[in-house]
Coordinates of N, CA, C and O in Angstrom, one line a residue:
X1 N 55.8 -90.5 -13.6 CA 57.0 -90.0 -14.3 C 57.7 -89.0 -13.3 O 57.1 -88.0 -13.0
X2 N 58.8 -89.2 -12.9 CA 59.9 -88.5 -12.8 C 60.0 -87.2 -12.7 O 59.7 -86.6 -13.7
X3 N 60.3 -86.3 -11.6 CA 60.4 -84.6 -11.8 C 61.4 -84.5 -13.2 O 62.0 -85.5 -13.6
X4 N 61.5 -83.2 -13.6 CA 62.4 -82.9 -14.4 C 64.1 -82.9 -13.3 O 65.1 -83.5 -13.6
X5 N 64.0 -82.2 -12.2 CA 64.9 -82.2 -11.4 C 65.6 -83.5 -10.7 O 66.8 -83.6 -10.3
X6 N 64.0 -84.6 -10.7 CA 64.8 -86.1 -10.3 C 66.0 -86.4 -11.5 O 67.2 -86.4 -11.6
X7 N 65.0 -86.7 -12.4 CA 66.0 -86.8 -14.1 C 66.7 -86.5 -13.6 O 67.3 -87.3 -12.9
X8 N 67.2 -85.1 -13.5 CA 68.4 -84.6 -13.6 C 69.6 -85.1 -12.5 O 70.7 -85.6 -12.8
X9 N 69.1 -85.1 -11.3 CA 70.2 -85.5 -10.5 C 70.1 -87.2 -10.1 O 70.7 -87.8 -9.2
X10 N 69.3 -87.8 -10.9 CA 69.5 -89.6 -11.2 C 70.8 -89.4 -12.2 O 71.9 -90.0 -11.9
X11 N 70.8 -88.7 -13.4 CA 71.8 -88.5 -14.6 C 73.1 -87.9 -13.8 O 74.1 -88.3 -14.3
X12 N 73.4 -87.2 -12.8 CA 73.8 -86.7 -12.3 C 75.1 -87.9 -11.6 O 76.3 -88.1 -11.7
X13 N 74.0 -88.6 -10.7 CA 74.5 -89.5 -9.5 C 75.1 -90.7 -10.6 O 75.9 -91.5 -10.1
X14 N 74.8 -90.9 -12.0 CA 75.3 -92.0 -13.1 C 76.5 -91.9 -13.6 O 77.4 -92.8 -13.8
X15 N 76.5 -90.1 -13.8 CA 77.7 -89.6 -14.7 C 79.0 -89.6 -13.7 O 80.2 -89.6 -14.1
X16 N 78.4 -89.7 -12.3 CA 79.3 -89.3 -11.0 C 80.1 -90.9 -10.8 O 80.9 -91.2 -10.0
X17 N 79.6 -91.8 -11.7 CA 80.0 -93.0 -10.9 C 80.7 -93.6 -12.2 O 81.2 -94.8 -12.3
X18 N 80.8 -93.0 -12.9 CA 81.9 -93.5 -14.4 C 83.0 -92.6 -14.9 O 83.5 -92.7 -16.0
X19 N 83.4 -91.8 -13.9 CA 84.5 -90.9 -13.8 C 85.3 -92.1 -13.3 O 84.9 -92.9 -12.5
X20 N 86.5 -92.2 -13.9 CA 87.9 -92.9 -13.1 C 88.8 -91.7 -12.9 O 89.9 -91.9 -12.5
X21 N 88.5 -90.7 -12.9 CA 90.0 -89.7 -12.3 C 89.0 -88.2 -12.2 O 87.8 -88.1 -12.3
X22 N 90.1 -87.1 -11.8 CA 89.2 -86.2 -11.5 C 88.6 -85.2 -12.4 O 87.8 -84.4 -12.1
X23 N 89.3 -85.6 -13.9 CA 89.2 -84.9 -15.2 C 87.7 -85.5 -15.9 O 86.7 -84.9 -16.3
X24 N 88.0 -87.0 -15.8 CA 86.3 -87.9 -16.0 C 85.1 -87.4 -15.7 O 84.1 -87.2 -16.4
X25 N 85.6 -87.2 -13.7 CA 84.3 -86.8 -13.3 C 83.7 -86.0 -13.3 O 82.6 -86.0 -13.0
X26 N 84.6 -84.7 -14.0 CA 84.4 -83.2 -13.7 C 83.4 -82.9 -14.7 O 82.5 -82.2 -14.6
X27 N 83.9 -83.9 -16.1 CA 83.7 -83.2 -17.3 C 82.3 -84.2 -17.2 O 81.2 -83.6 -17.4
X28 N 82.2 -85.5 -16.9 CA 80.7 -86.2 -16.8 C 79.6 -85.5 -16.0 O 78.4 -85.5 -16.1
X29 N 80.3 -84.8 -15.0 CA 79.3 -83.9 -14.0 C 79.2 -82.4 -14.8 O 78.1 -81.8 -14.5
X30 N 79.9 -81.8 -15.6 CA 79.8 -80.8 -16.4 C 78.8 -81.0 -17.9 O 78.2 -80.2 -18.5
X31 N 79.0 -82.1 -18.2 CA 77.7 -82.3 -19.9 C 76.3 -82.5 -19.1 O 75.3 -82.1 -19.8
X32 N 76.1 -83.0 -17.8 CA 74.5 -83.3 -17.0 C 74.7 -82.0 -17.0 O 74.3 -81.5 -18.1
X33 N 75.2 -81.1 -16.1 CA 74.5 -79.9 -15.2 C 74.5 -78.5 -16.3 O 73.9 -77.4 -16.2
X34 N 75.3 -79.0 -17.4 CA 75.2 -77.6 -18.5 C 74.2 -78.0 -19.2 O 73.4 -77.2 -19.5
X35 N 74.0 -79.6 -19.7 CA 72.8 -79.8 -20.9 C 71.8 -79.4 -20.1 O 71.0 -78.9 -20.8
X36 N 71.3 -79.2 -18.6 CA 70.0 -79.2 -17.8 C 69.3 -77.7 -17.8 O 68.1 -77.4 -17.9
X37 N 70.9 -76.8 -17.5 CA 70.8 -75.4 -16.9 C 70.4 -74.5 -18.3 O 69.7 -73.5 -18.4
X38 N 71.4 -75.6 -19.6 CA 71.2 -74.5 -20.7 C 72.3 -73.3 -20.9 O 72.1 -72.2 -21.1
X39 N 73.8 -74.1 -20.6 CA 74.6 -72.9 -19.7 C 75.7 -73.8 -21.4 O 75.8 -75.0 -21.8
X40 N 76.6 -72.1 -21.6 CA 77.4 -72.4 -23.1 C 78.5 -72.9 -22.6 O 79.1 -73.7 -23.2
X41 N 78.8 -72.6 -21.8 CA 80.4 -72.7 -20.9 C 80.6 -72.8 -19.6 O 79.8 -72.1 -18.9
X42 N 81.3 -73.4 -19.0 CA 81.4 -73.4 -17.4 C 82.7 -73.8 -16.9 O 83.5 -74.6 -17.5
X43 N 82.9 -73.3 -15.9 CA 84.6 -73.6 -15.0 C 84.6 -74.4 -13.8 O 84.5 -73.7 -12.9
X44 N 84.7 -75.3 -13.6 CA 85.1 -75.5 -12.2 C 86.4 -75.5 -11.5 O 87.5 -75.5 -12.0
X45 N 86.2 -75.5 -10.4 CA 87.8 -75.3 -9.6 C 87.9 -76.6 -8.9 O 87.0 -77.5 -9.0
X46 N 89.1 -76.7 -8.1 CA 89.1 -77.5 -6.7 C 89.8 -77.0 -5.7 O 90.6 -76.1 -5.7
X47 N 89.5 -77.8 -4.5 CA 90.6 -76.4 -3.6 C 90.9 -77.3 -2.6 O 90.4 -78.2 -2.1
X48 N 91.9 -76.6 -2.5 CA 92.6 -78.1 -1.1 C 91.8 -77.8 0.3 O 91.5 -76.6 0.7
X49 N 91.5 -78.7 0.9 CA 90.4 -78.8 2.2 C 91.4 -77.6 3.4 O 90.8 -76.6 3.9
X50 N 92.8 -78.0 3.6 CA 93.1 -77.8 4.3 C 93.3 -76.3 4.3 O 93.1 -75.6 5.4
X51 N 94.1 -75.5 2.9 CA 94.1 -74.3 2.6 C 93.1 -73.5 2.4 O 92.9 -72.4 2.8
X52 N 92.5 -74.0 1.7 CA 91.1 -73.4 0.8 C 91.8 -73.2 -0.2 O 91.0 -73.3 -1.2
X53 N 92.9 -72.9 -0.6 CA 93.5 -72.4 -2.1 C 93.5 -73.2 -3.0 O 93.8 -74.4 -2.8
X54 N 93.0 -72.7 -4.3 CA 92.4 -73.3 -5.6 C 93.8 -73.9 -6.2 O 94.9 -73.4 -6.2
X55 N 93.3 -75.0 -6.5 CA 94.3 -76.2 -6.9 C 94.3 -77.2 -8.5 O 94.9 -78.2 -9.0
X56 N 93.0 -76.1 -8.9 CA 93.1 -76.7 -10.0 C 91.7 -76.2 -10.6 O 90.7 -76.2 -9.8
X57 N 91.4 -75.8 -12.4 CA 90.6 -75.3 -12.8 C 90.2 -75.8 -14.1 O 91.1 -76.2 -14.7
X58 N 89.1 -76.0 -14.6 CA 88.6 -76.8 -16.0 C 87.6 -76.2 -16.3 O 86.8 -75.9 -15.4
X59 N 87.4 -75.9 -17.7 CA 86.8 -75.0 -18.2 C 86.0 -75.8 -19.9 O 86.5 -76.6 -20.7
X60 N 85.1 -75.3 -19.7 CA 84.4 -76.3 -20.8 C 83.2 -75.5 -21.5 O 82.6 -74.5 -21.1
X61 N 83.1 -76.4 -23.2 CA 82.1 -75.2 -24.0 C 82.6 -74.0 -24.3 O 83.8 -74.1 -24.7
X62 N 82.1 -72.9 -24.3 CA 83.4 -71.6 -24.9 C 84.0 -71.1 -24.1 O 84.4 -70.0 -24.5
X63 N 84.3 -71.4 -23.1 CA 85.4 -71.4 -21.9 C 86.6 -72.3 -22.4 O 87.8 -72.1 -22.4
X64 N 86.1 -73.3 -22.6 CA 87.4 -74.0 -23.4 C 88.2 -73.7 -24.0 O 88.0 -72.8 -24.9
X65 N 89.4 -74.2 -24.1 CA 90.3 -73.4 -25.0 C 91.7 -74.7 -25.1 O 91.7 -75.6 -24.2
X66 N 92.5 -74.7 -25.8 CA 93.8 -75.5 -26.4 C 94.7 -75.3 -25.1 O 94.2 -74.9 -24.1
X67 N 95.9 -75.6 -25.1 CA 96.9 -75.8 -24.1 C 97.7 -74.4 -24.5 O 98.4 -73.9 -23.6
X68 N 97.8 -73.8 -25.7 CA 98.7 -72.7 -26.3 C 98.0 -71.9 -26.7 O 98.3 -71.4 -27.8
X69 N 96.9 -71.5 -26.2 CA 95.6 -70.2 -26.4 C 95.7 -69.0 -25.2 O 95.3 -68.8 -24.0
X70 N 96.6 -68.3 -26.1 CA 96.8 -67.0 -25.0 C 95.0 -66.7 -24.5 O 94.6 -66.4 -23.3
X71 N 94.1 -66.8 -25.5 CA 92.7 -66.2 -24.7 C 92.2 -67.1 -23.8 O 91.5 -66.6 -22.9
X72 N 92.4 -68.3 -24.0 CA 92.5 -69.1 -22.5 C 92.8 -69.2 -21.5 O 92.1 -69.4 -20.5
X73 N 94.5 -69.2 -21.6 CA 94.9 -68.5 -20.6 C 94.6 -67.4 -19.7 O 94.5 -67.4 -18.5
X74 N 94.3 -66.3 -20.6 CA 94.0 -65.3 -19.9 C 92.7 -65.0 -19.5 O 92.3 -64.0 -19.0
X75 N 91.7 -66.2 -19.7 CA 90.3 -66.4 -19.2 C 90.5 -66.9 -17.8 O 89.7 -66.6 -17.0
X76 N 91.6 -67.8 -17.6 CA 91.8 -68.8 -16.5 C 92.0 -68.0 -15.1 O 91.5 -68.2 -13.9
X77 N 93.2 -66.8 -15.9 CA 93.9 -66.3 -14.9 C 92.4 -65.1 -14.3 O 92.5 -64.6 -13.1
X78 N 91.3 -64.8 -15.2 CA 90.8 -64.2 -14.6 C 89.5 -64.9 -13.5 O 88.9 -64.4 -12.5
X79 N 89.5 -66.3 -14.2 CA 88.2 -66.9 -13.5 C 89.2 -67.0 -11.5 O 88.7 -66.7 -10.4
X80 N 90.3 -67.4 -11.8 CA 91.5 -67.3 -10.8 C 91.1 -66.1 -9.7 O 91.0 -66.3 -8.5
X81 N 90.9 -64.9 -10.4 CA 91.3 -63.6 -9.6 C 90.0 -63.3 -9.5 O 89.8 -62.2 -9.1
X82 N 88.8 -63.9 -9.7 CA 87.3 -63.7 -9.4 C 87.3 -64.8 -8.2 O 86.8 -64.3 -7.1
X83 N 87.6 -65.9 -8.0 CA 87.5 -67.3 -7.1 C 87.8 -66.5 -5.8 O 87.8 -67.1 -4.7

């Protein structure tokens, strides 16, 4: 049988390969690594290679929030000024 950690990054390398865009993959690689860790909410960024400056941010679980959610916003702008 399987480590707990193989599981995890077999489920990992599966969810990584049925993303078609970068919103797919992010959130398929965010339901493996939060169901594993046990984690309520989580952010990721991306950042352009050449700048390093963050280019883009997604937030999931109670980090999530609507498109017109001042407390999202202002979660974003802070995960921003922590990055």
């Amino acid at each position: 049988m399987p480590s707990r950690s193989r599981r995890v990054r077999e489920a990992l390398q599966r969810a990584l390969t049925e993303g078609t865009d970068l919103a797919e993959t992010v959130a398929a690689a965010d339901a493996v690594l939060r169901r594993a860790v046990g984690a309520e909410g989580s952010a990721w960024g991306t950042v352009d290679p050449a700048t390093t400056l963050s280019t883009s941010c997604a937030r999931f679980g109670v980090l999530e929030s609507g498109p017109h959610d001042d407390v999202g916003a202002a979660r974003e702008r802070r995960l921003f000024q922590l990055e």
